[in-house]
Tab-separated table of C-alpha atoms and ligand atoms in Angstrom:
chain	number	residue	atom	x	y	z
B	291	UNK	CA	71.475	-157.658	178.228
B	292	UNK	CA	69.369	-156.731	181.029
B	293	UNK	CA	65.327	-157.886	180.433
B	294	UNK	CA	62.844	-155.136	180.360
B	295	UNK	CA	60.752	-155.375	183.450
B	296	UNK	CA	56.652	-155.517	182.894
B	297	UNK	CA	54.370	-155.507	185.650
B	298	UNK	CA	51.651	-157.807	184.535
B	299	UNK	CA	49.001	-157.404	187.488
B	300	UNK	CA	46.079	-160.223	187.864
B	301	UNK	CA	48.757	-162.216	186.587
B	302	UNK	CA	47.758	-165.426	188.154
B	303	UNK	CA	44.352	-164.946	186.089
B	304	UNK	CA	43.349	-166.767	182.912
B	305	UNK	CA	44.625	-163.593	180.132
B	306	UNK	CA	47.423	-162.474	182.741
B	307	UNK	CA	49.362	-165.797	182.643
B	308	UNK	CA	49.213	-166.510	179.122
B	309	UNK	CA	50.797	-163.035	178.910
B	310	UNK	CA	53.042	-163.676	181.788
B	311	UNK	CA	54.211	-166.934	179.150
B	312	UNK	CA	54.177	-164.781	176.080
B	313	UNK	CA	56.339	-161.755	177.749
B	314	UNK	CA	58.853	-164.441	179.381
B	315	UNK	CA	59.482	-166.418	175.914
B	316	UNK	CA	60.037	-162.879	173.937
B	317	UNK	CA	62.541	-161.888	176.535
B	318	UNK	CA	61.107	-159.977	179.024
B	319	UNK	CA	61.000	-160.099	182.603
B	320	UNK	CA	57.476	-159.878	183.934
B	321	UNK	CA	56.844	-159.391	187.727
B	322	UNK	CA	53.358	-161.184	188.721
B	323	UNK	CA	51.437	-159.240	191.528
B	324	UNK	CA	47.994	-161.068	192.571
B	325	UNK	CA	45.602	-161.426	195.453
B	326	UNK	CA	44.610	-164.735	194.467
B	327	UNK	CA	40.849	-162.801	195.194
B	328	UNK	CA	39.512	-164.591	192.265
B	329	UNK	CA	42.438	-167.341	191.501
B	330	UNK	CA	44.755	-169.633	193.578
B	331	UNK	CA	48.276	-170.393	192.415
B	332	UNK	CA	47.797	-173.065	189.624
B	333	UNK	CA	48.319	-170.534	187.067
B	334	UNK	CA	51.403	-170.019	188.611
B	335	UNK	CA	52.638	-173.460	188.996
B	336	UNK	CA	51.681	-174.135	184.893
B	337	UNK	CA	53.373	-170.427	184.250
B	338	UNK	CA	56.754	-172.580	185.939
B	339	UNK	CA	56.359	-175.632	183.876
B	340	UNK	CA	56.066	-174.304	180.743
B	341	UNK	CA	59.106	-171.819	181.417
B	342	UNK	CA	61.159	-174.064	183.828
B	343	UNK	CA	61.403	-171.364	186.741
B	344	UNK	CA	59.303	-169.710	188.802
B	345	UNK	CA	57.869	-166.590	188.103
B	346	UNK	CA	58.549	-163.338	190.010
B	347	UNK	CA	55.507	-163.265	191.891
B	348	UNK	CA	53.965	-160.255	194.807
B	349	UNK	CA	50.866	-161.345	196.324
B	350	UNK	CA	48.251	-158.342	197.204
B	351	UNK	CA	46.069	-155.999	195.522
B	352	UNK	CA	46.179	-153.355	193.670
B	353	UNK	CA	43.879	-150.846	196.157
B	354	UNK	CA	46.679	-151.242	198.449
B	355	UNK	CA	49.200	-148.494	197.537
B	356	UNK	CA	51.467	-149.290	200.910
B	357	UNK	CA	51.428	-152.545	198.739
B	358	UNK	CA	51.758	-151.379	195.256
B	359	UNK	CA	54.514	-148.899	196.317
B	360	UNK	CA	56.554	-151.717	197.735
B	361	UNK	CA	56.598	-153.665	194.500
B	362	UNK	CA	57.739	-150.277	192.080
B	363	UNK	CA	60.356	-149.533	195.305
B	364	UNK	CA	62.114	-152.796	194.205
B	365	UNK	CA	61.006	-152.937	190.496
B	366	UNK	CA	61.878	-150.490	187.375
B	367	UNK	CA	59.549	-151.093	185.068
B	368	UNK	CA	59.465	-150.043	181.634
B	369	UNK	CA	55.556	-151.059	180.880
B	370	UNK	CA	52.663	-151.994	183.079
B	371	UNK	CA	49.905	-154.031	182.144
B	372	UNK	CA	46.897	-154.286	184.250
B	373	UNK	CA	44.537	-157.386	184.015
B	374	UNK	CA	43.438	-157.580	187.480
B	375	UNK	CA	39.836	-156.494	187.708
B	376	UNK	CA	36.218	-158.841	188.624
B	377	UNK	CA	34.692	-159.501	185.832
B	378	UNK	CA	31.272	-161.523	186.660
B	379	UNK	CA	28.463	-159.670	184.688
B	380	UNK	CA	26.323	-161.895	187.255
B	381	UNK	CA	27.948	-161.059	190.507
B	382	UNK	CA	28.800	-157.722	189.905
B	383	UNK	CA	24.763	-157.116	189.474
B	384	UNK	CA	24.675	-158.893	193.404
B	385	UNK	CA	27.457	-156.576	194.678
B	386	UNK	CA	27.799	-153.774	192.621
B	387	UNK	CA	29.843	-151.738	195.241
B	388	UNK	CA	32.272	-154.535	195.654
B	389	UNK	CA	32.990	-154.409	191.915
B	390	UNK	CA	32.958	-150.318	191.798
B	391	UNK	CA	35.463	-150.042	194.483
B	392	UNK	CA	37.948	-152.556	193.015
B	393	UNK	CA	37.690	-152.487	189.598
B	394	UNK	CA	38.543	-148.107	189.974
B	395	UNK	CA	39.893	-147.896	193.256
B	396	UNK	CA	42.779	-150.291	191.972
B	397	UNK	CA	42.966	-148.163	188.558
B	398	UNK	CA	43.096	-145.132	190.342
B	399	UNK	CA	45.719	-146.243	193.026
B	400	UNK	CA	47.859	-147.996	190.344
B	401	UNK	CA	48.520	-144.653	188.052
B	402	UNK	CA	48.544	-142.607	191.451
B	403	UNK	CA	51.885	-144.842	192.395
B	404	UNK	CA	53.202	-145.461	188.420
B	405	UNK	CA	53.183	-141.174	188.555
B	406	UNK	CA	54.947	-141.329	191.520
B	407	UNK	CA	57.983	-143.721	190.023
B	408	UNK	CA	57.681	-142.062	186.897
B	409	UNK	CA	56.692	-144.450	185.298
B	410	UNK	CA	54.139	-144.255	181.719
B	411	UNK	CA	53.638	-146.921	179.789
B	412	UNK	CA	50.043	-148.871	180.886
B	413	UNK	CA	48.180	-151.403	178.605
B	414	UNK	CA	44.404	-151.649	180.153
B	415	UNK	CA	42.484	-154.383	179.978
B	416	UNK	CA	38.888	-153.177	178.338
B	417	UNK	CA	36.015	-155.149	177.193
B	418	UNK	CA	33.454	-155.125	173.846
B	419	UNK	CA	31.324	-154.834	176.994
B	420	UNK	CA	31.774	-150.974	177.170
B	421	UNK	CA	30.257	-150.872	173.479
B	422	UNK	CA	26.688	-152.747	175.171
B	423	UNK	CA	24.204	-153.395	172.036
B	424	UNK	CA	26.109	-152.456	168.963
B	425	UNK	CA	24.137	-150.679	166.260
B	426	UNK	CA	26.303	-151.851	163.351
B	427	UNK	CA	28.050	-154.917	163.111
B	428	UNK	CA	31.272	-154.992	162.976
B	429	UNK	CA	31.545	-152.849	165.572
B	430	UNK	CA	34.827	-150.833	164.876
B	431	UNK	CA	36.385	-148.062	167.482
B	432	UNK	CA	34.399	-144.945	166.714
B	433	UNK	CA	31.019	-146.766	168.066
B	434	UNK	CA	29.426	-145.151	171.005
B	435	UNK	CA	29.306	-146.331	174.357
B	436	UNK	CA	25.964	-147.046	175.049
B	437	UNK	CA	24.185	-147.578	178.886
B	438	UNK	CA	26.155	-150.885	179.975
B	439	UNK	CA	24.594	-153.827	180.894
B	440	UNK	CA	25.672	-154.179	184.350
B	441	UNK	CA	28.249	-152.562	186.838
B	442	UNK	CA	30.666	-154.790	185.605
B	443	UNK	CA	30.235	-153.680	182.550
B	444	UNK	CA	29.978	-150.043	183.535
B	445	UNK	CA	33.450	-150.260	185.544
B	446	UNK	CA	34.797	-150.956	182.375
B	447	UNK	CA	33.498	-147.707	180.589
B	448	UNK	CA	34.409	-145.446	183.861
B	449	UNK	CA	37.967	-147.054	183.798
B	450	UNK	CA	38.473	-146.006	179.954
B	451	UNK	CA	36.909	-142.861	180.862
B	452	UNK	CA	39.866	-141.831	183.912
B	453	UNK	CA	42.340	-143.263	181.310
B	454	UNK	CA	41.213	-140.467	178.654
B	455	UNK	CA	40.770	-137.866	181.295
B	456	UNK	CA	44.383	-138.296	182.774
B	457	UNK	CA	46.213	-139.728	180.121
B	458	UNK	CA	47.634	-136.078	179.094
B	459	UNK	CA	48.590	-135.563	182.600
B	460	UNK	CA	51.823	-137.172	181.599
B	461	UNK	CA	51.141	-141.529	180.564
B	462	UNK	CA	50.812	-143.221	177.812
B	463	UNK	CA	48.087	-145.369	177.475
B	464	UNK	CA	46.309	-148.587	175.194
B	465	UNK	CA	43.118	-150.095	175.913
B	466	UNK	CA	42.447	-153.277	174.752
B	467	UNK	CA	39.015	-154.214	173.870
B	468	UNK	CA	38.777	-157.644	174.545
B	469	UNK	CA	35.688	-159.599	172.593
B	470	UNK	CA	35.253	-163.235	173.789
B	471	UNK	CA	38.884	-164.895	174.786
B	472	UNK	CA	38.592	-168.653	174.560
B	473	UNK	CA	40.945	-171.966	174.967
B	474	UNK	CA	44.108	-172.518	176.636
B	475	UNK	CA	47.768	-172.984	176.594
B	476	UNK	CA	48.639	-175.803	173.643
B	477	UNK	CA	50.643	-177.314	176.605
B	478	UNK	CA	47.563	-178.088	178.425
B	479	UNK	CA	49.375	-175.909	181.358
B	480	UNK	CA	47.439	-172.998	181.402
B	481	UNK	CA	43.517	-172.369	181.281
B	482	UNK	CA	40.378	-171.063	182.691
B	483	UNK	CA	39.621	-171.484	185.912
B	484	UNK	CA	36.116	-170.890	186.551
B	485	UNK	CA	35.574	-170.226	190.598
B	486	UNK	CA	32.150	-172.548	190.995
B	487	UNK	CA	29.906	-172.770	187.958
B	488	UNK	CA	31.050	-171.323	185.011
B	489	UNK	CA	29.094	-168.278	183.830
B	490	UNK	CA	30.770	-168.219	180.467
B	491	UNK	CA	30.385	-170.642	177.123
B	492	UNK	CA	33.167	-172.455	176.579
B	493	UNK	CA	34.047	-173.446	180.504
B	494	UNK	CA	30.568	-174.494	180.596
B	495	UNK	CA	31.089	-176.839	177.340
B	496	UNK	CA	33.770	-178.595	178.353
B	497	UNK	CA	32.711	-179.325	182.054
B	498	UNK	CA	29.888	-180.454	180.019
B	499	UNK	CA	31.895	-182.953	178.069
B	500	UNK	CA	34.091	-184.392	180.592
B	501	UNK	CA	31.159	-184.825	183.021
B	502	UNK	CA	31.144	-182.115	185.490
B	503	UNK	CA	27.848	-180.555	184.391
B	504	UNK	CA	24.731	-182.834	183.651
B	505	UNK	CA	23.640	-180.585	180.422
B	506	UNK	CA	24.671	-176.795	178.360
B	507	UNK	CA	21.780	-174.635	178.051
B	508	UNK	CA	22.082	-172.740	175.014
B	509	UNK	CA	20.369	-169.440	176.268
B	510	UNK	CA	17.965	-168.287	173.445
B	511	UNK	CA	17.600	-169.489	169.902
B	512	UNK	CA	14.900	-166.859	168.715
B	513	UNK	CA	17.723	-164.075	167.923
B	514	UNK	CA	17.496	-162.399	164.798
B	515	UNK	CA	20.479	-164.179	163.645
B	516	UNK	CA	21.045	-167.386	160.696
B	517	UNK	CA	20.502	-170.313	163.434
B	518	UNK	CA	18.883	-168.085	166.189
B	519	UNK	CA	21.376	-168.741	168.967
B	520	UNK	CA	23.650	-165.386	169.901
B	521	UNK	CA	26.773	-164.830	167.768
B	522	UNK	CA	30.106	-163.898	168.978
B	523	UNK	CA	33.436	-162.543	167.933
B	524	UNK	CA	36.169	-165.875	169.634
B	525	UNK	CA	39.614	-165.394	170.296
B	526	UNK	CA	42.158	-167.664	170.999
B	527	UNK	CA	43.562	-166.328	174.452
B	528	UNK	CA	47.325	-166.579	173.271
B	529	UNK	CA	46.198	-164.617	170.658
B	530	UNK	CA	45.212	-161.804	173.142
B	531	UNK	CA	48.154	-162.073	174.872
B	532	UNK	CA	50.991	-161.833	172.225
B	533	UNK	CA	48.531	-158.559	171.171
B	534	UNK	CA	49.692	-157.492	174.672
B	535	UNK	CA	53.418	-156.997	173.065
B	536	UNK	CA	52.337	-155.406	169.779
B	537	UNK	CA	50.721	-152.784	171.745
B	538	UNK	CA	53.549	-152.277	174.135
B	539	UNK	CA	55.935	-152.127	171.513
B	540	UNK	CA	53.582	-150.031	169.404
B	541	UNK	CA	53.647	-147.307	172.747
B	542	UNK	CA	57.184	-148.367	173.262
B	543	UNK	CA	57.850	-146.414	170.296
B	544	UNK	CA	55.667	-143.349	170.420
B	545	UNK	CA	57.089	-139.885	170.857
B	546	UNK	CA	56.262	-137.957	173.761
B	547	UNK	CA	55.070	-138.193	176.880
B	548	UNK	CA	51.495	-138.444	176.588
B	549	UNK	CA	49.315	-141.024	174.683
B	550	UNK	CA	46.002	-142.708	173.938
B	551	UNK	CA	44.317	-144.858	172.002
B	552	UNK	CA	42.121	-147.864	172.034
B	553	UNK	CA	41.671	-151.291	169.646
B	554	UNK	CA	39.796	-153.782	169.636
B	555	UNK	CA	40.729	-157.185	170.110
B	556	UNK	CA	38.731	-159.886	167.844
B	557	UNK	CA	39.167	-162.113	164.782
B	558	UNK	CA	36.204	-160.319	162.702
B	559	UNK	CA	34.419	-163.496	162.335
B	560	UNK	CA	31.050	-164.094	163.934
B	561	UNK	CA	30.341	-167.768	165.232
B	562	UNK	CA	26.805	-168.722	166.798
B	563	UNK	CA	26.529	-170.591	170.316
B	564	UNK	CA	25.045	-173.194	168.396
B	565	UNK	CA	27.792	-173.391	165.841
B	566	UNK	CA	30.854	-173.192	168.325
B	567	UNK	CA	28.564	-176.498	169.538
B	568	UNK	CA	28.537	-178.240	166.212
B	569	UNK	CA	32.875	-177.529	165.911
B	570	UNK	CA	33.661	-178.596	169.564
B	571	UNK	CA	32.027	-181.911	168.343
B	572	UNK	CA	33.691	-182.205	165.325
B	573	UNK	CA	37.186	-181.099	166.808
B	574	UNK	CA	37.467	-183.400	170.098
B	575	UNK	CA	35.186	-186.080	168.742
B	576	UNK	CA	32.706	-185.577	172.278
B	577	UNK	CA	28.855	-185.125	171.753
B	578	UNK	CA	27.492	-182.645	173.837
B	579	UNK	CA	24.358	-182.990	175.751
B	580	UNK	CA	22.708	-179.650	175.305
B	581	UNK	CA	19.211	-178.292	175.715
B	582	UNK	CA	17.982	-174.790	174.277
B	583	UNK	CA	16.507	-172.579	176.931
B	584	UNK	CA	15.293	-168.610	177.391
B	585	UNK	CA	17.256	-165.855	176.765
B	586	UNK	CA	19.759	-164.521	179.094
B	587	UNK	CA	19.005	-161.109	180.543
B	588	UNK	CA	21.813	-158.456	179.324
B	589	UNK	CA	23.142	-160.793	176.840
B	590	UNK	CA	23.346	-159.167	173.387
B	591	UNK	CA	21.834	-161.178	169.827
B	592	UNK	CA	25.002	-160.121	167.965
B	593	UNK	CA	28.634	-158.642	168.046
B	594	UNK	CA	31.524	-159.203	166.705
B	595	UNK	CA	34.722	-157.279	165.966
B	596	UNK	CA	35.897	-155.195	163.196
B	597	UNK	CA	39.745	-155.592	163.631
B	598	UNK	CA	40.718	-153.326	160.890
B	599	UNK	CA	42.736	-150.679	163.457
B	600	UNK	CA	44.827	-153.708	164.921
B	601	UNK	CA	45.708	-155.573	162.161
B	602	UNK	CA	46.745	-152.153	160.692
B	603	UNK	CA	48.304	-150.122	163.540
B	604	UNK	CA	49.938	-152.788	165.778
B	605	UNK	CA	50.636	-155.623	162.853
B	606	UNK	CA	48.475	-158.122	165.046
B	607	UNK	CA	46.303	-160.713	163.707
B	608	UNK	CA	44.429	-163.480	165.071
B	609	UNK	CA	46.354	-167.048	164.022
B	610	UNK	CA	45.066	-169.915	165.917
B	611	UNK	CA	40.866	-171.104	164.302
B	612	UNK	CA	38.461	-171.620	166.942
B	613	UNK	CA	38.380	-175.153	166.683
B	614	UNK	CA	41.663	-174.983	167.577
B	615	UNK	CA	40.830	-172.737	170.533
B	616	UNK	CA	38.250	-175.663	171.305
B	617	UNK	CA	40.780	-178.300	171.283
B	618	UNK	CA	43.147	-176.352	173.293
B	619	UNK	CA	40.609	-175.810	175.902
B	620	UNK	CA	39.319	-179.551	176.100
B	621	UNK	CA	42.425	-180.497	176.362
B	622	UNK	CA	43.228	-178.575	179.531
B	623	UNK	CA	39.579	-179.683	180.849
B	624	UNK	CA	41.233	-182.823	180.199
B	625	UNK	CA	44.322	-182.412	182.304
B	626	UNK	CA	42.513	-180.679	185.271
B	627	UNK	CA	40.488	-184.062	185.914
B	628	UNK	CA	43.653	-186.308	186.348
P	293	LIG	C1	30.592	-161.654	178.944
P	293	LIG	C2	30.610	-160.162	179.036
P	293	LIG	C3	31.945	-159.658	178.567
P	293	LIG	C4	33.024	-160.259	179.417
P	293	LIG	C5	32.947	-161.756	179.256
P	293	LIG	C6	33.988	-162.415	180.149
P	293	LIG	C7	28.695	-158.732	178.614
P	293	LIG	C8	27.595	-158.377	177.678
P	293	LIG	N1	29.553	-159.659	178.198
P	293	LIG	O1	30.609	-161.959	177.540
P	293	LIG	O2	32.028	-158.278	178.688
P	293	LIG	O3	34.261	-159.771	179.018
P	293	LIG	O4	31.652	-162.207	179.635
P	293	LIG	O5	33.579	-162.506	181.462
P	293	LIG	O6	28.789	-158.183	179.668
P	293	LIG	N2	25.880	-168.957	176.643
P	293	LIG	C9	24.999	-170.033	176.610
P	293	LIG	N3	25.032	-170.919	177.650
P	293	LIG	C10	25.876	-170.787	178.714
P	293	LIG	C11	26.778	-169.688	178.731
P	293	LIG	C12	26.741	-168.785	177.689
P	293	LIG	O7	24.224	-170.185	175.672
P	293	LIG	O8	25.835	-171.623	179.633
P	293	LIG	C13	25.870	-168.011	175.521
P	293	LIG	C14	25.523	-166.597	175.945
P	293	LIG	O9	24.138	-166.381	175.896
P	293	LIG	C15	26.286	-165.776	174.908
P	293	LIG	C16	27.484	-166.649	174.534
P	293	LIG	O10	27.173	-167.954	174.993
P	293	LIG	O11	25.489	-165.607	173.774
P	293	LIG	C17	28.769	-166.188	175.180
P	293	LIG	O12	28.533	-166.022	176.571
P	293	LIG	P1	29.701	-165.715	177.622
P	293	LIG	O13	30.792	-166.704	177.437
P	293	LIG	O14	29.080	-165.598	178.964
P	293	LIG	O15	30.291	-164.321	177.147
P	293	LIG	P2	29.544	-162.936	176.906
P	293	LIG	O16	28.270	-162.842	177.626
P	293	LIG	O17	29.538	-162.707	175.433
C-alpha cells in the first residue's frame, strides 16, 4: 500500500520530530522541510535512530514559495502540518518584525502554494498564548482572545485569525492549542534543544541538575495560587504529537471542502513551578539548587486547560504523568552530556 504523504514543516524542531516519529511508526510517510533557523540536524539524526532510516528531509523556509513550490512539485500530500514558527516570548519583544514577517509571511505563503496543488488538509500549530490572562480557569475554547503578551504571542492570534478568514475559501483546517509541552522521546533520542539559555522551565531544570546552570530561579511566589509559584497545564510532548494524528484523521474524515475548528491541547491538571520542582526530585532522585526570585513580566499566575472538546471530538487523551515527562526529559539531558 502506498503511505500517505504529510508535510510536517519545522520538522527538525522539538514538537515537529516527535511527530515526524509518531507519523512514521503509524504508517505514514512524512516529508521534513526545515531551515535549521532555530535547530541544527540532531533532531534529525535521533528521528533516524529511532526509525532506522533517514527521514525525507528539504532544507529551507517556508517564506520561500520558489522553495515551497519545489517540495509540493515532487510531493502529493494528503495533510500538512505546520510547526515551523519562532516562538521566544523574549526575543520576539527584541525583534518584533523578524517574528511578524516569519511567523505570517510563512503561513500566508504556505496556503498560497497548498491552493495552488490543491491541496486542504492543514493542522496549525497554536498556543494557550493567544488566550493571554484567562478569566476562568479551565480555560475551554469559547474564551476570548485577549491583548497578547508579546508579538510572539500576537503572531499566534493573527495566524488563527487568516486561518478563520480563508478557511471557507476552499481548506480544511485544525488549530491546536498547545499549553506547556514538556519531556522527551522515552528513547532518550529526541528532546529540546534550547539555542543558548533556556527561556522555558523544564530545559532550565535539567541544565540545572546536570550542571550546566549554577541555580533555577523560580520567578514569583506571591501569585494568588496554593504555594504562590505560577501554575501550569504540562504535557508530555509525545502526547502532543500522536494528538497531531487524531486531528488529521478527525479532518481526514470530514465532508466537504471547507473546515474549521480549534482544541486545545492540555491534560486539565494544574501543577505549580514549585511543585513540578518537588516531582523532578522525587522522580530522578537529583536535588535542585533553586532560589525564588521576582515575577516575570508577561507571565500569567494561572492557566491550565479544559480538555473536554479533545478528549470528546478527536478521542485524544493525555497518557504519560508529568513525572514521567520529567524523567523522560532528564534522561535526554542525560544523553546530550556524553
Ligand atoms: C511560554 C509562552 C507560550 C509558549 C511557551 C513555549 C506566554 C505567556 N507563554 O509559556 O505561549 O508556547 O512559552 O515557548 O507567552 N519559570 C521559572 N523559572 C524559569 C523559567 C520559567 O520560574 O527559569 C516559570 C515561569 O514563570 C512560568 C512557568 O515556569 O510560570 C513556565 O514557564 P515557561 O516554560 O517559560 O512557559 P510559559 O511562559 O508558560
Amino acid at each position: 500500500m502506498v503511505k500517505k504523504k504529510i508535510l510536517v514543516t519545522g520538522g527538525a524542531g522539538y514538537i515537529g520530530a516527535h511527530t515526524v516519529v509518531e507519523l512514521s511508526q503509524a504508517g505514514f510517510e512524512p516529508v521534513i522541510v526545515d531551515n535549521f533557523s532555530k535547530s541544527d540536524d540532531t533532531l534529525l539524526k535521533g528521528i533516524e535512530k529511532i526509525l532506522g532510516s533517514k527521514p525525507v528531509f528539504m532544507e529551507g523556509n517556508c517564506t520561500d514559495r520558489t522553495f515551497l513550490r519545489s517540495v509540493f512539485e515532487k510531493h502529493q500530500f494528503a495533510c500538512v502540518m505546520h510547526f515551523a514558527a519562532f516562538k521566544s516570548v523574549g526575543e520576539s519583544v527584541q525583534r518584533p518584525l523578524y517574528y511578524y514577517h516569519n511567523n505570517i509571511e510563512s503561513l500566508v505563503t504556505l496556503l498560497e502554494v497548498m491552493k495552488e496543488f490543491n491541496v486542504n488538509d492543514l493542522i496549525f500549530s497554536s498556543s494557550c498564548t493567544v488566550y493571554g490572562e484567562p478569566d476562568q480557569i479551565p480555560v475551554d475554547e469559547s474564551a476570548p482572545f485577549k491583548r497578547a503578551e508579546s508579538p510572539y504571542g500576537a503572531t499566534k492570534q493573527m495566524c488563527e485569525r487568516i486561518l478563520e478568514d480563508a478557511y471557507s475559501s476552499g481548506f480544511r483546517v485544525i488549530s491546536l492549542r498547545y499549553f506547556n509541552p514538556i519531556g522527551a522521546h522515552p528513547s532518550a533520542l529526541l528532546g529540546e534543544l534550547p539555542i543558548g539559555t533556556p527561556n522555558n522551565l523544564v530545559p532550565y531544570v535539567t541544565q540545572t541538575a546536570i550542571g550546566k546552570r549554577e541555580q533555577l530561579t523560580v520567578f514569583g511566589n506571591d501569585y494568588t495560587t496554593p504555594d504562590g509559584s505560577c501554575i501550569r497545564d504540562f504535557i508530555h510532548v509525545v502526547d502532543l504529537a500522536t494528538a497531531h494524528m487524531n486531528a488529521m484523521q478527525y479532518l481526514d474524515k470530514q465532508k466537504g471542502d471547507t473546515f474549521y475548528n480549534v482544541f486545545n491541547l492540555g491534560t486539565g491538571v494544574g501543577v505549580s513551578v514549585l511543585e513540578l520542582i518537588t516531582k523532578f526530585e522525587k522522580a530522578t532522585g537529583v536535588k535542585l539548587n533553586y532560589v525564588i526570585g521576582p515575577r516575570r513580566s508577561g507571565d500569567v499566575g494561572k492557566t491550565y486547560a479544559d480538555p473536554t472538546k479533545v478528549n470528546k471530538e478527536l478521542g485524544w487523551n493525555a497518557k504519560y504523568s508529568v513525572e514521567e515527562a520529567l524523567l523522560h526529559a532528564w534522561q535526554w539531558e542525560q544523553k546530550l552530556a556524553q
